[in-house]
Coordinates of C-alpha atoms and ligand atoms in Angstrom, one line a residue:
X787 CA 110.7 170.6 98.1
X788 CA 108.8 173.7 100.1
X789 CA 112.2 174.9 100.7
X790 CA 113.3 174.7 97.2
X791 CA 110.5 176.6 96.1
X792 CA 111.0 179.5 98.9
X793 CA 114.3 179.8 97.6
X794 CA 113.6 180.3 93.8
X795 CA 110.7 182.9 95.2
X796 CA 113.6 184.9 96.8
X797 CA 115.9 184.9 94.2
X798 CA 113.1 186.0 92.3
X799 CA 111.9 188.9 94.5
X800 CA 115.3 189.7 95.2
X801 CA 116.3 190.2 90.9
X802 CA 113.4 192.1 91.0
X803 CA 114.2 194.7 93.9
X804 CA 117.8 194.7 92.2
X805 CA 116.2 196.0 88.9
X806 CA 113.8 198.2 90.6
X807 CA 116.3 199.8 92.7
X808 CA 118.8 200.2 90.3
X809 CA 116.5 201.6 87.7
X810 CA 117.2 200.1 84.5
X811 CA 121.3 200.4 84.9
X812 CA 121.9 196.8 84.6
X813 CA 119.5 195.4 82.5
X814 CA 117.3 198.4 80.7
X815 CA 115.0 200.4 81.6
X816 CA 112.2 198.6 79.5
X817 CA 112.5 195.5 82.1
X818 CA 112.2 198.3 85.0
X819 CA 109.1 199.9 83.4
X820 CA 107.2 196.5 83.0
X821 CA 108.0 195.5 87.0
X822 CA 106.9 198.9 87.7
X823 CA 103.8 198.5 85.7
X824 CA 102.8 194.9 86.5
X825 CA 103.7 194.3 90.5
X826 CA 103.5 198.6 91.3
X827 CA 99.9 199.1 92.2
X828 CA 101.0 196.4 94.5
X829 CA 103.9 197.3 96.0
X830 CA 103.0 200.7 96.5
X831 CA 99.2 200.0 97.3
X832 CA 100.4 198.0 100.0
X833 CA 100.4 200.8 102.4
X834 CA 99.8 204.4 102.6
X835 CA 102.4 206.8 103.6
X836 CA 99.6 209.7 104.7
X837 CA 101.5 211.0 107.7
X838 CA 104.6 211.8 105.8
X839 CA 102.8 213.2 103.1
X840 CA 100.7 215.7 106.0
X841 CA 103.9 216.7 107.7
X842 CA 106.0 217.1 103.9
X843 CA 102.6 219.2 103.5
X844 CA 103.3 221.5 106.4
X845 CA 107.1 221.5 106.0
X846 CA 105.7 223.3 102.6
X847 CA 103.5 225.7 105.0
X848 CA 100.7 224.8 102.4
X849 CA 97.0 226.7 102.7
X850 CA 95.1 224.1 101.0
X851 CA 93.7 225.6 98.4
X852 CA 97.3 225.0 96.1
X853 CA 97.3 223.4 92.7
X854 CA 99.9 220.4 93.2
X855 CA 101.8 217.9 90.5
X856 CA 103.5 215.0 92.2
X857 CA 105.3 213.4 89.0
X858 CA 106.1 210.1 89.4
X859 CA 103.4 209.2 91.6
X860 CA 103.2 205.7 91.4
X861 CA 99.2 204.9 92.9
X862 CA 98.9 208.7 94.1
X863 CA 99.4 208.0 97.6
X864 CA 100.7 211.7 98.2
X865 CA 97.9 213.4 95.8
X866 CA 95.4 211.5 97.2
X867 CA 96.1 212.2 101.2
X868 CA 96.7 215.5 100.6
X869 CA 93.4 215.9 98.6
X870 CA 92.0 213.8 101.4
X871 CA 92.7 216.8 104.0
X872 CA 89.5 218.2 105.7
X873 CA 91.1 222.0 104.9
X874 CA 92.0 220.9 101.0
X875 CA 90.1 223.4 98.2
X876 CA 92.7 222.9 95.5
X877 CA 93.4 220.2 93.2
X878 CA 96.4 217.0 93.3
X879 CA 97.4 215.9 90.1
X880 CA 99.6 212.8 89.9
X881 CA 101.7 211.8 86.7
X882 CA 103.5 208.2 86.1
X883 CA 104.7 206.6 83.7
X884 CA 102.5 203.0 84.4
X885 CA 99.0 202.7 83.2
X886 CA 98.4 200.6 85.5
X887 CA 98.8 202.4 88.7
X888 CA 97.8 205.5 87.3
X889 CA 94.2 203.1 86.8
X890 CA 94.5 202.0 90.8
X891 CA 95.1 205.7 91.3
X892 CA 92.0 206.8 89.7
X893 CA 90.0 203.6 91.4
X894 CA 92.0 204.3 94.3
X895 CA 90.4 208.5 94.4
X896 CA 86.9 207.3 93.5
X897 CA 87.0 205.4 96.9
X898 CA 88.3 207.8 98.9
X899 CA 85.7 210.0 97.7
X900 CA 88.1 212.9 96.2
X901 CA 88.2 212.6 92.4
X902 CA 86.5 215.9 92.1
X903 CA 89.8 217.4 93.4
X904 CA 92.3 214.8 92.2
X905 CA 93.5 213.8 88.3
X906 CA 95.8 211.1 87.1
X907 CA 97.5 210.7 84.3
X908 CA 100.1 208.4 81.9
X909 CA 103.4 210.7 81.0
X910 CA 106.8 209.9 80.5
X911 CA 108.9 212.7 82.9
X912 CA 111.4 212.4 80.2
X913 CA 109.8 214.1 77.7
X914 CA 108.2 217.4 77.9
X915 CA 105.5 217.9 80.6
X916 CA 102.1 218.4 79.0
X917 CA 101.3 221.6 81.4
X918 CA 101.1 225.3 80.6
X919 CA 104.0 227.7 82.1
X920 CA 102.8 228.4 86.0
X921 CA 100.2 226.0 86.0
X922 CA 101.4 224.7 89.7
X923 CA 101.6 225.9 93.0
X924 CA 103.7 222.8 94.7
X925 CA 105.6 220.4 92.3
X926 CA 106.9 217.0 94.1
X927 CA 109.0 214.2 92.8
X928 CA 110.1 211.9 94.9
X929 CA 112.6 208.9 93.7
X930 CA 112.2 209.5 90.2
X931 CA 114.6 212.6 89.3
X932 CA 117.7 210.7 89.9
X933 CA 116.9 207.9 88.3
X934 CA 116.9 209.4 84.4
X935 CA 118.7 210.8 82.4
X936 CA 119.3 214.7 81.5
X937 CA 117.9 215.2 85.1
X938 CA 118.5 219.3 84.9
X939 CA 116.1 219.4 81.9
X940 CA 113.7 217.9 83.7
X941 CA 114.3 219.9 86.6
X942 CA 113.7 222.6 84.0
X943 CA 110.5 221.5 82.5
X944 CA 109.4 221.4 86.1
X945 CA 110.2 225.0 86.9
X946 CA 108.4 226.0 83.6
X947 CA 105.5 224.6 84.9
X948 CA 105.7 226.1 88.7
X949 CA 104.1 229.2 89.5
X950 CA 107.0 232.0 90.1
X951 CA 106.1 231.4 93.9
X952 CA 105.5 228.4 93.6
X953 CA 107.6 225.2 95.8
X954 CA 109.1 222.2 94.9
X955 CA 110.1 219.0 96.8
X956 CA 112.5 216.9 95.4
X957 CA 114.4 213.7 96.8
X958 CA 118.5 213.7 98.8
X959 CA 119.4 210.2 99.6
X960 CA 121.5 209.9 102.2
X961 CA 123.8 206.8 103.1
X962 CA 123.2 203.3 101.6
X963 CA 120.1 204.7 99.2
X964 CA 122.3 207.5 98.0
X965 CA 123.9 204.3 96.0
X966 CA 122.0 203.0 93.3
X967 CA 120.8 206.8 92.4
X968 CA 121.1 210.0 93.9
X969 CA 121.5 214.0 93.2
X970 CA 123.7 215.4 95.9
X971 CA 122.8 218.8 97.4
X972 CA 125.6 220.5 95.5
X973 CA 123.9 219.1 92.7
X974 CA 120.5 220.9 93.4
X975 CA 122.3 224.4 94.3
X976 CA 124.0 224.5 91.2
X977 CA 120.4 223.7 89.0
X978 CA 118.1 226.2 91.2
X979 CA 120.0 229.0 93.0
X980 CA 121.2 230.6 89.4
X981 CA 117.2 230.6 88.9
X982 CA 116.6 232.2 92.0
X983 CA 115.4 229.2 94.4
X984 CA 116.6 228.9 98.0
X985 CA 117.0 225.0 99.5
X986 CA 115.5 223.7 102.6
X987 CA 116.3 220.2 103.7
X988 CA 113.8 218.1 105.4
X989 CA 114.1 214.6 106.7
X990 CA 111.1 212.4 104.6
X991 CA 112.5 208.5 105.6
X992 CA 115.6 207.1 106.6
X993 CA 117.9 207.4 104.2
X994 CA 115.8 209.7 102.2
X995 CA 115.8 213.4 102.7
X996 CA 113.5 216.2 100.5
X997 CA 115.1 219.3 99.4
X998 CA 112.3 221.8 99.1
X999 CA 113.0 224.6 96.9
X1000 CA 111.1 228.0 96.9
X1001 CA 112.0 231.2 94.8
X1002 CA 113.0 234.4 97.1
X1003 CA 112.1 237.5 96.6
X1004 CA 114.6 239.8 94.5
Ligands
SAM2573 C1 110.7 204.8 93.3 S1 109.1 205.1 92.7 C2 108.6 206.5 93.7 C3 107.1 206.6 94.0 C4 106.7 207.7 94.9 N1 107.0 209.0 94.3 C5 107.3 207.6 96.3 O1 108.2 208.4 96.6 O2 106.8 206.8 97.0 C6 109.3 205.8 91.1 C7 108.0 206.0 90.3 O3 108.4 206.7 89.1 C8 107.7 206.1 88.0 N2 108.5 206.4 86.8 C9 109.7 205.8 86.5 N3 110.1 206.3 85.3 C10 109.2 207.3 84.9 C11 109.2 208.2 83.9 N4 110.1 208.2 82.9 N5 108.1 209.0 83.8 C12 107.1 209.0 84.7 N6 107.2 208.2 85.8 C13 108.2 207.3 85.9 C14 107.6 204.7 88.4 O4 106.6 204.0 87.6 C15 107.4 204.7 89.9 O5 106.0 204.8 90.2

């Protein structure tokens, strides 16, 4: 019986993985968004990511005192180790679609002690991004891009809202994860070096690359 059970779980778990990692392809994006928003705060609260996030921050030779967006953020592990740092006087805000991670991001900042320099809040990345023009030093956004659709108008809303100097850092799968959903580098050049960014790549996790994109100089 046990073993009958175990094996509906996985079928279960697996459907679910499917439809997460597929991102609403195969059977809508409204399932996706309620998986996301009923089992995310624990999936992604399940363990923090903190020493990517500190070397992604010195791969973006940050100061600490920079104003930073990380849409997409699922429970704000990135905003809130960042904002965490012992050198950190700016400010981390995270965006997600899911009310209920952005709420175990804001639960999740009052613990750590930094909601003075953190903010969460509920958007939809596919419609436009409720910022002023140059409102952010560093914009990250990390496995959602690729996922939507029209992703070079959201790549544009995101530069509208970057400081002129400002850096972003944006996801290149690489092998098996560059299946379900994936901008290729080519990709990227073509949306950012017309606007006058220039690429770096950086290895994140396996499989998963960032592309960090900063404007030169004319
Ligand atoms: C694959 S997870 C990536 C989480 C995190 N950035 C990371 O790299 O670990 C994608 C996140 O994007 C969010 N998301 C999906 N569609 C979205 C949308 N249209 N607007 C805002 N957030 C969205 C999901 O709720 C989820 O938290």
């Amino acid at each position: 019986m046990n073993w009958i059970i175990g094996g509906i779980f996985g079928v279960v778990r697996s459907i679910m993985l499917f439809v997460v990692v597929t991102d609403g392809r195969y059977f809508g994006k409204r399932l996706t968004y309620w998986l996301y928003n009923r089992f995310g705060a624990a999936m992604f609260g399940s363990r923090s990511e903190a020493a990517r996030w500190r070397q992604l921050a010195e791969a973006l030779a940050w100061r600490g005192d920079e104003t930073i967006l990380d849409l997409g953020t699922a429970v704000g592990d990135l905003p809130l180790t960042l904002a965490a740092l012992p050198d950190f006087s700016g400010f981390a805000v995270g965006l997600d679609w899911s009310p209920q991670m952005m709420t175990t991001a804001w639960q999740e900042a009052a613990r750590r002690g930094v909601n003075g320099r953190t903010a969460f809040g509920v958007a939809d990345a596919r419609e436009p991004l409720p910022f002023h023009n140059d409102s952010f030093d560093i914009i990250t956004c990390l496995g959602l891009l690729e996922t939507l659709p029209h992703p070079n108008q959201i790549l544009h809303e995101m530069v509208r809202i970057l400081q002129p100097d400002g850096k972003l850092a944006l996801s290149l799968y690489r092998g098996w994860s560059a299946l379900g959903a994936s901008l290729s580098l080519n990709w990227y050049q073509k949306q950012l070096q017309p606007l006058g960014f220039d690429l770096q790549i950086i290895e994140l996790r396996r499989n998963h690359d960032i592309v960090i994109g900063q404007k030169i100089d004319d």
